[in-house]
PDB file of C-alpha atoms in Angstrom:
ATOM      1  CA  MET A   1       5.633  -0.065 -21.428  1.00 47.00           C
ATOM      2  CA  TRP A   2       8.711   0.557 -19.295  1.00 46.00           C
ATOM      3  CA  SER A   3       9.713   3.667 -21.252  1.00 48.00           C
ATOM      4  CA  PHE A   4       6.167   4.945 -20.750  1.00 43.00           C
ATOM      5  CA  ALA A   5       6.476   4.381 -16.998  1.00 45.00           C
ATOM      6  CA  SER A   6       9.825   6.168 -16.849  1.00 43.00           C
ATOM      7  CA  ASN A   7       8.453   9.207 -18.687  1.00 47.00           C
ATOM      8  CA  ALA A   8       5.182   9.333 -16.759  1.00 41.00           C
ATOM      9  CA  ILE A   9       6.758   9.272 -13.324  1.00 41.00           C
ATOM     10  CA  ALA A  10       8.682  12.465 -13.943  1.00 42.00           C
ATOM     11  CA  GLY A  11       5.555  14.466 -14.661  1.00 42.00           C
ATOM     12  CA  SER A  12       2.848  12.938 -12.493  1.00 43.00           C
ATOM     13  CA  ILE A  13       4.462  11.554  -9.412  1.00 43.00           C
ATOM     14  CA  GLY A  14       7.233  13.974  -8.508  1.00 43.00           C
ATOM     15  CA  PRO A  15      10.984  13.959  -7.921  1.00 43.00           C
ATOM     16  CA  LYS A  16      12.790  11.110  -6.310  1.00 43.00           C
ATOM     17  CA  LYS A  17      13.889  11.293  -2.723  1.00 43.00           C
ATOM     18  CA  PRO A  18      16.972   9.709  -1.142  1.00 45.00           C
ATOM     19  CA  SER A  19      16.485   6.335   0.425  1.00 43.00           C
ATOM     20  CA  ALA A  20      16.300   6.057   4.183  1.00 43.00           C
ATOM     21  CA  LYS A  21      16.291   3.008   6.384  1.00 44.00           C
ATOM     22  CA  PRO A  22      13.557   2.782   9.032  1.00 43.00           C
ATOM     23  CA  GLY A  23      14.717   3.497  12.567  1.00 46.00           C
ATOM     24  CA  PRO A  24      15.130   0.713  15.111  1.00 45.00           C
ATOM     25  CA  SER A  25      11.950  -0.565  16.678  1.00 43.00           C
ATOM     26  CA  ASN A  26      11.186   0.303  20.286  1.00 44.00           C
ATOM     27  CA  PRO A  27      10.844  -2.838  22.393  1.00 41.00           C
ATOM     28  CA  ASP A  28       8.615  -0.970  24.870  1.00 41.00           C
ATOM     29  CA  CYS A  29       6.104  -0.079  22.176  1.00 41.00           C
ATOM     30  CA  SER A  30       5.828  -3.186  20.042  1.00 45.00           C
ATOM     31  CA  ASP A  31       2.556  -2.130  18.398  1.00 63.00           C
ATOM     32  CA  ASP A  32       4.133   0.931  16.752  1.00 70.00           C
ATOM     33  CA  GLU A  33       4.985   0.844  13.063  1.00 71.00           C
ATOM     34  CA  VAL A  34       7.275   3.212  11.166  1.00 72.00           C
ATOM     35  CA  CYS A  35       6.192   3.474   7.528  1.00 69.00           C
ATOM     36  CA  SER A  36       8.498   4.898   4.873  1.00 65.00           C
ATOM     37  CA  CYS A  37       7.607   5.869   1.306  1.00 60.00           C
ATOM     38  CA  THR A  38      11.202   5.503   0.081  1.00 56.00           C
ATOM     39  CA  SER A  39      12.505   2.398  -1.671  1.00 50.00           C
ATOM     40  CA  ARG A  40      15.303   1.127  -3.882  1.00 49.00           C
ATOM     41  CA  GLU A  41      14.992   3.150  -7.060  1.00 46.00           C
ATOM     42  CA  GLU A  42      18.614   2.956  -8.122  1.00 44.00           C
ATOM     43  CA  GLY A  43      19.284   0.733 -11.081  1.00 48.00           C
ATOM     44  CA  PHE A  44      15.698   0.707 -12.345  1.00 48.00           C
ATOM     45  CA  GLU A  45      16.748   0.702 -15.975  1.00 48.00           C
ATOM     46  CA  GLN A  46      19.181  -2.143 -15.326  1.00 49.00           C
ATOM     47  CA  ILE A  47      16.529  -4.159 -13.499  1.00 47.00           C
ATOM     48  CA  ALA A  48      14.091  -3.668 -16.357  1.00 46.00           C
ATOM     49  CA  THR A  49      16.749  -4.826 -18.805  1.00 46.00           C
ATOM     50  CA  ASP A  50      17.627  -7.903 -16.745  1.00 49.00           C
ATOM     51  CA  PHE A  51      14.012  -9.011 -16.614  1.00 44.00           C
ATOM     52  CA  THR A  52      13.234  -8.367 -20.274  1.00 42.00           C
ATOM     53  CA  ALA A  53      14.587 -11.752 -21.356  1.00 39.00           C
ATOM     54  CA  LYS A  54      12.543 -13.564 -18.707  1.00 41.00           C
ATOM     55  CA  MET A  55       9.400 -11.707 -19.731  1.00 39.00           C
ATOM     56  CA  MET A  56       9.851 -12.661 -23.375  1.00 39.00           C
ATOM     57  CA  LEU A  57       9.869 -16.326 -22.369  1.00 37.00           C
ATOM     58  CA  VAL A  58       6.487 -16.099 -20.647  1.00 38.00           C
ATOM     59  CA  ALA A  59       4.090 -18.112 -22.802  1.00 39.00           C
ATOM     60  CA  LYS A  60       0.802 -17.031 -21.270  1.00 41.00           C
ATOM     61  CA  GLN A  61      -0.347 -13.592 -22.443  1.00 44.00           C
ATOM     62  CA  TYR A  62      -3.309 -11.513 -21.326  1.00 46.00           C
ATOM     63  CA  ARG A  63      -5.294  -9.061 -23.390  1.00 49.00           C
ATOM     64  CA  CYS A  64      -7.046  -6.033 -21.945  1.00 56.00           C
ATOM     65  CA  THR A  65     -10.798  -6.326 -22.434  1.00 54.00           C
ATOM     66  CA  HIS A  66     -11.703  -3.113 -20.645  1.00 54.00           C
ATOM     67  CA  SER A  67     -10.929  -0.445 -23.217  1.00 60.00           C
ATOM     68  CA  SER A  68     -10.077  -0.228 -26.906  1.00 63.00           C
ATOM     69  CA  THR A  69      -7.936   2.843 -26.203  1.00 63.00           C
ATOM     70  CA  CYS A  70      -5.454   1.080 -23.933  1.00 64.00           C
ATOM     71  CA  LEU A  71      -1.796   1.268 -24.898  1.00 60.00           C
ATOM     72  CA  CYS A  72      -1.344  -2.463 -24.346  1.00 62.00           C
ATOM     73  CA  THR A  73      -2.726  -3.654 -27.695  1.00 54.00           C
ATOM     74  CA  LYS A  74      -0.453  -6.690 -27.993  1.00 59.00           C
ATOM     75  CA  GLY A  75      -1.374  -8.445 -24.787  1.00 64.00           C
ATOM     76  CA  HIS A  76      -0.036  -8.365 -21.246  1.00 68.00           C
ATOM     77  CA  LEU A  77       2.795  -9.923 -19.312  1.00 76.00           C
ATOM     78  CA  SER A  78       1.905 -12.537 -16.758  1.00 82.00           C
ATOM     79  CA  GLU A  79       1.240 -11.456 -13.192  1.00 86.00           C
ATOM     80  CA  ASP A  80       4.235 -13.511 -12.044  1.00 90.00           C
ATOM     81  CA  ALA A  81       6.613 -11.470 -14.207  1.00 91.00           C
ATOM     82  CA  ILE A  82       5.132  -8.191 -12.968  1.00 92.00           C
ATOM     83  CA  TYR A  83       5.383  -9.448  -9.393  1.00 94.00           C
ATOM     84  CA  LEU A  84       9.093 -10.249  -9.810  1.00 95.00           C
ATOM     85  CA  VAL A  85       9.875  -6.818 -11.248  1.00 94.00           C
ATOM     86  CA  PHE A  86       8.184  -4.937  -8.421  1.00 96.00           C
ATOM     87  CA  GLN A  87       9.664  -7.236  -5.824  1.00 95.00           C
ATOM     88  CA  GLN A  88      13.104  -6.173  -7.057  1.00 95.00           C
ATOM     89  CA  LEU A  89      11.953  -2.538  -6.859  1.00 95.00           C
ATOM     90  CA  ASN A  90      10.936  -3.113  -3.235  1.00 94.00           C
ATOM     91  CA  TRP A  91       7.301  -2.290  -4.117  1.00 96.00           C
ATOM     92  CA  ASN A  92       8.153   1.297  -5.027  1.00 94.00           C
ATOM     93  CA  PRO A  93       4.911   3.328  -4.640  1.00 94.00           C
ATOM     94  CA  ARG A  94       5.814   5.732  -7.439  1.00 92.00           C
ATOM     95  CA  MET A  95       6.306   2.857  -9.869  1.00 94.00           C
ATOM     96  CA  ILE A  96       3.084   1.173  -8.748  1.00 95.00           C
ATOM     97  CA  ALA A  97       1.145   4.415  -9.261  1.00 92.00           C
ATOM     98  CA  THR A  98       2.693   4.843 -12.704  1.00 92.00           C
ATOM     99  CA  LEU A  99       1.833   1.277 -13.751  1.00 90.00           C
ATOM    100  CA  SER A 100      -1.771   1.847 -12.646  1.00 90.00           C
ATOM    101  CA  CYS A 101      -2.061   4.686 -15.172  1.00 86.00           C
ATOM    102  CA  VAL A 102      -1.277   2.439 -18.160  1.00 81.00           C
ATOM    103  CA  CYS A 103      -4.697   0.753 -18.336  1.00 80.00           C
ATOM    104  CA  LYS A 104      -7.435  -0.727 -16.170  1.00 81.00           C
ATOM    105  CA  TRP A 105      -5.908  -4.209 -16.336  1.00 83.00           C
ATOM    106  CA  PHE A 106      -2.699  -2.979 -14.726  1.00 87.00           C
ATOM    107  CA  ASP A 107      -4.700  -0.891 -12.257  1.00 88.00           C
ATOM    108  CA  GLU A 108      -6.551  -4.007 -11.088  1.00 88.00           C
ATOM    109  CA  ILE A 109      -3.282  -5.899 -10.576  1.00 90.00           C
ATOM    110  CA  ALA A 110      -1.896  -2.957  -8.620  1.00 93.00           C
ATOM    111  CA  LYS A 111      -4.948  -2.810  -6.337  1.00 91.00           C
ATOM    112  CA  ARG A 112      -5.115  -6.573  -5.797  1.00 90.00           C
ATOM    113  CA  VAL A 113      -1.419  -7.519  -5.575  1.00 93.00           C
ATOM    114  CA  LEU A 114       1.132  -4.712  -5.688  1.00 95.00           C
ATOM    115  CA  TRP A 115      -0.380  -2.334  -3.131  1.00 95.00           C
ATOM    116  CA  LYS A 116      -0.984  -5.274  -0.817  1.00 94.00           C
ATOM    117  CA  GLU A 117       2.697  -6.213  -0.920  1.00 95.00           C
ATOM    118  CA  PHE A 118       3.641  -2.555  -0.459  1.00 96.00           C
ATOM    119  CA  CYS A 119       1.577  -2.368   2.753  1.00 95.00           C
ATOM    120  CA  ARG A 120       2.896  -5.680   4.063  1.00 94.00           C
ATOM    121  CA  THR A 121       6.485  -4.599   3.419  1.00 95.00           C
ATOM    122  CA  ARG A 122       6.231  -1.098   4.894  1.00 93.00           C
ATOM    123  CA  ALA A 123       4.147  -1.963   7.970  1.00 93.00           C
ATOM    124  CA  PRO A 124       4.352  -5.742   8.552  1.00 94.00           C
ATOM    125  CA  LYS A 125       3.243  -5.817  12.203  1.00 94.00           C
ATOM    126  CA  MET A 126       0.350  -3.465  11.585  1.00 94.00           C
ATOM    127  CA  MET A 127      -0.851  -5.433   8.534  1.00 93.00           C
ATOM    128  CA  LEU A 128      -0.574  -8.713  10.429  1.00 92.00           C
ATOM    129  CA  ASP A 129      -2.798  -7.311  13.161  1.00 93.00           C
ATOM    130  CA  LEU A 130      -5.332  -5.835  10.723  1.00 91.00           C
ATOM    131  CA  GLN A 131      -5.669  -9.268   9.066  1.00 87.00           C
ATOM    132  CA  SER A 132      -5.549 -11.340  12.259  1.00 81.00           C
ATOM    133  CA  CYS A 133      -9.310 -11.924  12.063  1.00 72.00           C
ATOM    134  CA  GLY A 134      -8.647 -14.282   9.143  1.00 60.00           C
ATOM    135  CA  SER A 135      -9.470 -11.954   6.263  1.00 61.00           C
ATOM    136  CA  HIS A 136      -7.140 -11.758   3.259  1.00 59.00           C
ATOM    137  CA  SER A 137      -8.267  -8.195   2.491  1.00 66.00           C
ATOM    138  CA  VAL A 138      -8.721  -4.936   4.375  1.00 75.00           C
ATOM    139  CA  ASP A 139     -11.626  -2.516   4.641  1.00 74.00           C
ATOM    140  CA  GLY A 140     -11.713  -0.367   1.529  1.00 76.00           C
ATOM    141  CA  ASN A 141      -8.849  -1.674  -0.612  1.00 87.00           C
ATOM    142  CA  TRP A 142      -5.082  -2.054  -0.496  1.00 92.00           C
ATOM    143  CA  LYS A 143      -4.494   1.000  -2.662  1.00 93.00           C
ATOM    144  CA  ALA A 144      -6.394   3.240  -0.242  1.00 94.00           C
ATOM    145  CA  LEU A 145      -4.505   1.826   2.735  1.00 95.00           C
ATOM    146  CA  GLY A 146      -1.173   2.239   0.963  1.00 94.00           C
ATOM    147  CA  LYS A 147      -1.969   5.889   0.260  1.00 94.00           C
ATOM    148  CA  LEU A 148      -3.005   6.441   3.869  1.00 95.00           C
ATOM    149  CA  LEU A 149       0.360   5.126   5.074  1.00 95.00           C
ATOM    150  CA  ILE A 150       2.423   7.672   3.156  1.00 94.00           C
ATOM    151  CA  TYR A 151       0.170  10.615   2.228  1.00 94.00           C
ATOM    152  CA  CYS A 152      -0.979  13.601   4.292  1.00 93.00           C
ATOM    153  CA  SER A 153      -4.129  14.880   2.596  1.00 90.00           C
ATOM    154  CA  GLY A 154      -3.966  18.455   3.888  1.00 86.00           C
ATOM    155  CA  CYS A 155      -7.172  20.493   3.616  1.00 84.00           C
ATOM    156  CA  SER A 156      -8.883  23.050   1.422  1.00 81.00           C
ATOM    157  CA  LYS A 157     -10.579  26.289   2.377  1.00 75.00           C
ATOM    158  CA  GLY A 158     -14.255  25.610   2.960  1.00 70.00           C
ATOM    159  CA  GLY A 159     -13.651  21.849   2.729  1.00 72.00           C
ATOM    160  CA  LEU A 160     -13.773  19.100   5.331  1.00 75.00           C
ATOM    161  CA  PHE A 161     -12.376  21.193   8.194  1.00 77.00           C
ATOM    162  CA  ASN A 162     -13.491  24.614   6.891  1.00 68.00           C
ATOM    163  CA  SER A 163      -9.924  25.796   7.339  1.00 66.00           C
ATOM    164  CA  ILE A 164      -7.280  27.495   5.222  1.00 74.00           C
ATOM    165  CA  ASN A 165      -5.851  25.842   2.129  1.00 82.00           C
ATOM    166  CA  ILE A 166      -2.986  23.443   2.956  1.00 85.00           C
ATOM    167  CA  PRO A 167      -1.963  21.191   0.034  1.00 87.00           C
ATOM    168  CA  GLY A 168      -1.510  17.468   0.529  1.00 89.00           C
ATOM    169  CA  HIS A 169       1.914  15.856   0.236  1.00 90.00           C
ATOM    170  CA  PHE A 170       3.778  12.577   0.570  1.00 91.00           C
ATOM    171  CA  VAL A 171       5.302  11.938   4.003  1.00 90.00           C
ATOM    172  CA  HIS A 172       8.866  10.647   4.155  1.00 85.00           C
ATOM    173  CA  ARG A 173       8.296   8.632   7.337  1.00 86.00           C
ATOM    174  CA  THR A 174       5.313   8.143   9.653  1.00 87.00           C
ATOM    175  CA  ARG A 175       4.811   6.273  12.916  1.00 91.00           C
ATOM    176  CA  PHE A 176       1.464   4.535  13.464  1.00 95.00           C
ATOM    177  CA  SER A 177       0.599   3.420  16.982  1.00 94.00           C
ATOM    178  CA  ARG A 178      -2.136   1.194  18.342  1.00 95.00           C
ATOM    179  CA  THR A 179      -1.413   2.507  21.835  1.00 93.00           C
ATOM    180  CA  SER A 180      -1.983   6.096  20.699  1.00 92.00           C
ATOM    181  CA  GLY A 181      -5.195   4.984  19.026  1.00 94.00           C
ATOM    182  CA  LYS A 182      -6.713   4.125  22.403  1.00 94.00           C
ATOM    183  CA  SER A 183      -6.588   7.826  23.307  1.00 93.00           C
ATOM    184  CA  PHE A 184      -9.003   8.592  20.450  1.00 94.00           C
ATOM    185  CA  LEU A 185     -11.687   6.164  21.646  1.00 95.00           C
ATOM    186  CA  ILE A 186     -14.373   6.936  24.200  1.00 95.00           C
ATOM    187  CA  PRO A 187     -14.736   4.432  27.093  1.00 94.00           C
ATOM    188  CA  GLN A 188     -17.686   2.670  25.429  1.00 95.00           C
ATOM    189  CA  CYS A 189     -15.421   1.794  22.476  1.00 95.00           C
ATOM    190  CA  LYS A 190     -12.299   0.797  24.412  1.00 92.00           C
ATOM    191  CA  ASN A 191     -12.250  -2.695  22.869  1.00 95.00           C
ATOM    192  CA  ASP A 192     -11.970  -1.349  19.305  1.00 96.00           C
ATOM    193  CA  VAL A 193      -8.543  -1.313  17.644  1.00 95.00           C
ATOM    194  CA  LEU A 194      -7.369   1.917  16.006  1.00 96.00           C
ATOM    195  CA  TYR A 195      -3.942   2.756  14.597  1.00 96.00           C
ATOM    196  CA  VAL A 196      -3.173   6.494  14.559  1.00 95.00           C
ATOM    197  CA  SER A 197      -0.215   8.387  13.091  1.00 94.00           C
ATOM    198  CA  ASP A 198       1.824  11.092  14.750  1.00 90.00           C
ATOM    199  CA  PRO A 199       0.595  14.546  13.660  1.00 89.00           C
ATOM    200  CA  CYS A 200       2.114  15.951  10.477  1.00 89.00           C
ATOM    201  CA  GLU A 201       3.071  19.487  11.482  1.00 86.00           C
ATOM    202  CA  HIS A 202       2.332  22.498   9.278  1.00 85.00           C
ATOM    203  CA  LEU A 203       3.680  25.644  10.917  1.00 78.00           C
ATOM    204  CA  ASP A 204       2.612  29.273  10.464  1.00 69.00           C
ATOM    205  CA  GLN A 205      -0.559  28.522   8.533  1.00 63.00           C
ATOM    206  CA  GLY A 206      -2.540  31.754   8.262  1.00 57.00           C
ATOM    207  CA  ASP A 207      -3.188  34.507  10.777  1.00 54.00           C
ATOM    208  CA  GLU A 208      -3.416  33.268  14.356  1.00 50.00           C
ATOM    209  CA  ASP A 209      -5.854  36.094  15.122  1.00 46.00           C
ATOM    210  CA  GLY A 210      -8.103  35.249  12.169  1.00 45.00           C
ATOM    211  CA  ALA A 211     -11.619  33.863  12.221  1.00 44.00           C
ATOM    212  CA  MET A 212     -10.682  30.287  11.304  1.00 49.00           C
ATOM    213  CA  LEU A 213     -10.725  27.681  14.080  1.00 56.00           C
ATOM    214  CA  PHE A 214      -7.578  25.918  12.841  1.00 54.00           C
ATOM    215  CA  ARG A 215      -4.810  28.406  12.078  1.00 59.00           C
ATOM    216  CA  GLY A 216      -1.238  29.160  13.068  1.00 64.00           C
ATOM    217  CA  ASP A 217       0.535  25.856  13.787  1.00 80.00           C
ATOM    218  CA  VAL A 218      -1.689  22.918  12.812  1.00 85.00           C
ATOM    219  CA  GLY A 219      -1.192  19.176  12.707  1.00 88.00           C
ATOM    220  CA  PHE A 220      -2.860  16.542  10.529  1.00 91.00           C
ATOM    221  CA  PHE A 221      -3.209  12.957  11.691  1.00 93.00           C
ATOM    222  CA  ARG A 222      -4.671   9.871  10.067  1.00 94.00           C
ATOM    223  CA  GLY A 223      -5.505   6.349  11.104  1.00 95.00           C
ATOM    224  CA  VAL A 224      -7.298   3.111  10.349  1.00 96.00           C
ATOM    225  CA  PHE A 225      -9.634   0.864  12.364  1.00 96.00           C
ATOM    226  CA  LYS A 226      -9.320  -2.891  12.524  1.00 94.00           C
ATOM    227  CA  SER A 227     -12.536  -4.635  11.372  1.00 92.00           C
ATOM    228  CA  PHE A 228     -14.441  -1.354  11.343  1.00 94.00           C
ATOM    229  CA  ALA A 229     -17.663  -2.983  10.131  1.00 91.00           C
ATOM    230  CA  ALA A 230     -17.924  -4.860  13.440  1.00 92.00           C
ATOM    231  CA  SER A 231     -16.561  -2.057  15.635  1.00 94.00           C
ATOM    232  CA  ARG A 232     -18.378  -0.400  18.487  1.00 96.00           C
ATOM    233  CA  VAL A 233     -17.559   3.023  17.000  1.00 96.00           C
ATOM    234  CA  LYS A 234     -19.523   2.325  13.818  1.00 96.00           C
ATOM    235  CA  HIS A 235     -22.395   0.856  15.821  1.00 96.00           C
ATOM    236  CA  MET A 236     -22.632   4.016  17.950  1.00 96.00           C
ATOM    237  CA  LEU A 237     -22.417   6.333  14.933  1.00 96.00           C
ATOM    238  CA  ILE A 238     -25.382   4.544  13.377  1.00 96.00           C
ATOM    239  CA  GLU A 239     -27.210   4.352  16.701  1.00 95.00           C
ATOM    240  CA  ARG A 240     -26.861   8.102  17.218  1.00 94.00           C
ATOM    241  CA  LYS A 241     -28.027   8.743  13.637  1.00 95.00           C
ATOM    242  CA  VAL A 242     -25.013  10.879  12.813  1.00 94.00           C
ATOM    243  CA  GLU A 243     -25.279  12.314   9.307  1.00 94.00           C
ATOM    244  CA  PHE A 244     -22.554  12.026   6.685  1.00 95.00           C
ATOM    245  CA  HIS A 245     -20.711  15.115   5.535  1.00 92.00           C
ATOM    246  CA  PRO A 246     -22.916  16.549   2.755  1.00 91.00           C
ATOM    247  CA  THR A 247     -20.172  17.039   0.155  1.00 90.00           C
ATOM    248  CA  GLU A 248     -16.736  15.785   1.238  1.00 90.00           C
ATOM    249  CA  VAL A 249     -15.550  12.159   1.002  1.00 93.00           C
ATOM    250  CA  CYS A 250     -12.553  10.209   2.272  1.00 94.00           C
ATOM    251  CA  PRO A 251      -9.412  11.300   0.369  1.00 93.00           C
ATOM    252  CA  TYR A 252      -8.134   7.715   0.425  1.00 94.00           C
ATOM    253  CA  CYS A 253     -11.109   5.574  -0.619  1.00 93.00           C
ATOM    254  CA  LYS A 254     -13.797   8.136  -1.639  1.00 93.00           C
ATOM    255  CA  ALA A 255     -16.289   6.783   0.912  1.00 95.00           C
ATOM    256  CA  LYS A 256     -18.687   8.979   2.884  1.00 95.00           C
ATOM    257  CA  MET A 257     -17.508  10.312   6.239  1.00 96.00           C
ATOM    258  CA  TRP A 258     -18.911  10.834   9.734  1.00 96.00           C
ATOM    259  CA  SER A 259     -17.862  13.739  11.951  1.00 94.00           C
ATOM    260  CA  MET A 260     -16.716  12.476  15.350  1.00 94.00           C
ATOM    261  CA  LEU A 261     -17.155  16.013  16.690  1.00 91.00           C
ATOM    262  CA  GLN A 262     -20.793  16.053  15.602  1.00 92.00           C
ATOM    263  CA  ALA A 263     -21.229  12.617  17.162  1.00 94.00           C
ATOM    264  CA  LYS A 264     -19.694  13.905  20.423  1.00 93.00           C
ATOM    265  CA  MET A 265     -17.260  10.988  20.413  1.00 95.00           C
ATOM    266  CA  ILE A 266     -13.942  12.843  20.798  1.00 92.00           C
ATOM    267  CA  PRO A 267     -12.494  12.167  24.271  1.00 92.00           C
ATOM    268  CA  LYS A 268     -10.319  14.633  26.193  1.00 89.00           C
ATOM    269  CA  SER A 269      -7.487  12.115  26.027  1.00 91.00           C
ATOM    270  CA  ALA A 270      -7.156  12.767  22.271  1.00 89.00           C
ATOM    271  CA  CYS A 271      -6.298  16.423  22.941  1.00 84.00           C
ATOM    272  CA  SER A 272      -3.752  15.379  25.545  1.00 82.00           C
ATOM    273  CA  ARG A 273      -2.146  12.823  23.239  1.00 83.00           C
ATOM    274  CA  LEU A 274      -1.730  15.349  20.418  1.00 83.00           C
ATOM    275  CA  GLY A 275      -0.954  18.351  22.605  1.00 75.00           C
ATOM    276  CA  ALA A 276      -3.843  20.216  20.993  1.00 74.00           C
ATOM    277  CA  TYR A 277      -3.922  23.962  21.675  1.00 68.00           C
ATOM    278  CA  ASN A 278      -7.159  25.168  23.338  1.00 66.00           C
ATOM    279  CA  ASP A 279      -8.598  21.686  22.740  1.00 69.00           C
ATOM    280  CA  CYS A 280      -9.004  22.507  19.033  1.00 82.00           C
ATOM    281  CA  ILE A 281      -9.337  19.076  17.465  1.00 88.00           C
ATOM    282  CA  GLU A 282     -11.647  17.468  14.929  1.00 90.00           C
ATOM    283  CA  TYR A 283     -11.612  14.203  13.025  1.00 92.00           C
ATOM    284  CA  TYR A 284     -13.739  12.177  10.660  1.00 95.00           C
ATOM    285  CA  VAL A 285     -14.163   8.440  10.086  1.00 96.00           C
ATOM    286  CA  CYS A 286     -15.259   7.003   6.743  1.00 96.00           C
ATOM    287  CA  LEU A 287     -17.370   3.924   6.010  1.00 95.00           C
ATOM    288  CA  ASN A 288     -14.191   1.868   5.518  1.00 94.00           C
ATOM    289  CA  GLY A 289     -12.682   2.842   8.866  1.00 95.00           C
ATOM    290  CA  HIS A 290     -10.128   5.385   7.644  1.00 96.00           C
ATOM    291  CA  MET A 291      -9.670   8.288  10.048  1.00 95.00           C
ATOM    292  CA  LEU A 292      -8.617  11.825   9.109  1.00 94.00           C
ATOM    293  CA  GLY A 293      -8.132  14.636  11.612  1.00 91.00           C
ATOM    294  CA  ILE A 294      -6.712  18.068  12.348  1.00 90.00           C
ATOM    295  CA  CYS A 295      -5.651  19.882  15.503  1.00 86.00           C
ATOM    296  CA  SER A 296      -4.136  23.213  16.526  1.00 83.00           C
ATOM    297  CA  LEU A 297      -0.641  22.836  17.968  1.00 81.00           C
ATOM    298  CA  PHE A 298       0.868  24.859  20.785  1.00 69.00           C
ATOM    299  CA  PRO A 299       2.760  27.789  19.204  1.00 66.00           C
ATOM    300  CA  LEU A 300       6.539  27.680  19.627  1.00 57.00           C
ATOM    301  CA  THR A 301       8.436  30.543  21.219  1.00 54.00           C
ATOM    302  CA  ASP A 302      11.722  31.843  19.820  1.00 50.00           C
ATOM    303  CA  SER A 303      13.612  29.493  22.141  1.00 49.00           C
ATOM    304  CA  GLU A 304      11.588  26.468  21.017  1.00 48.00           C
ATOM    305  CA  ASP A 305      12.254  26.425  17.299  1.00 49.00           C
ATOM    306  CA  PRO A 306      11.839  22.944  15.812  1.00 46.00           C
ATOM    307  CA  SER A 307      15.030  20.959  15.381  1.00 44.00           C
ATOM    308  CA  ASP A 308      16.160  19.488  12.074  1.00 45.00           C
ATOM    309  CA  VAL A 309      17.593  16.433  13.810  1.00 40.00           C
ATOM    310  CA  GLU A 310      15.535  13.255  13.403  1.00 37.00           C
TER     311      GLU A 310
END
């Protein structure tokens, strides 16, 4: 199984990136969370070897009952053994995604256990707040939330934002802020809790004089609501009878999405927070409370080229 995972990751997940430690937390903004997709990948083969002996001693075996075509025809390791391996790998998202491709049994473990630990490790304060209502789960599932933390979905021409084609990609580091989230809520929904990321900048996208609304320098942002089912935002969307997007779904959980622009629920403060050019901003919210948005950024002059310094 481990050789399969090693081979699969090279072709389906992408190249490894160097590890980076999260920056120091800001005491004046305690609700912010810096999420990183990097982890300890060095020594994977050695770790797998070290745990092989322990795995062989596990008496309880599980057999996949979902498909006769699964590669795991001789039973499964216990969940405890799998947990220990991924704990040593610091809940590496590439390894979790690779394990999920082996069979449905592993995919279920990943959704129920591994992605949960990934989220709790990468964004502990944020996860603690999202679960402070007493629930042991989150809206949607842990896999969707884990993907939202580290993946910018981009957009396709004629898709959700009817913009140019910008491919999605993994984000090395992202800051999510509850304080920033307040800027995206209209006054009637001020008691709702929303975590929003800093915009992921994509510069020089298409002709600035073209017909598309979002062109030139654009930014993508994403977020998640706390207890969205009981939120005022969802109540108002239903109350206003806002229709779902006819074809597009949430890129993280595949749920249907509402347009906040169509609902007339985008406050001016959102444009100010993002620095949106000409107030060009649009975002959607799905049934599970995941938010996905785009904005036009102020174009940089020759003297304002972006710096490479973090």
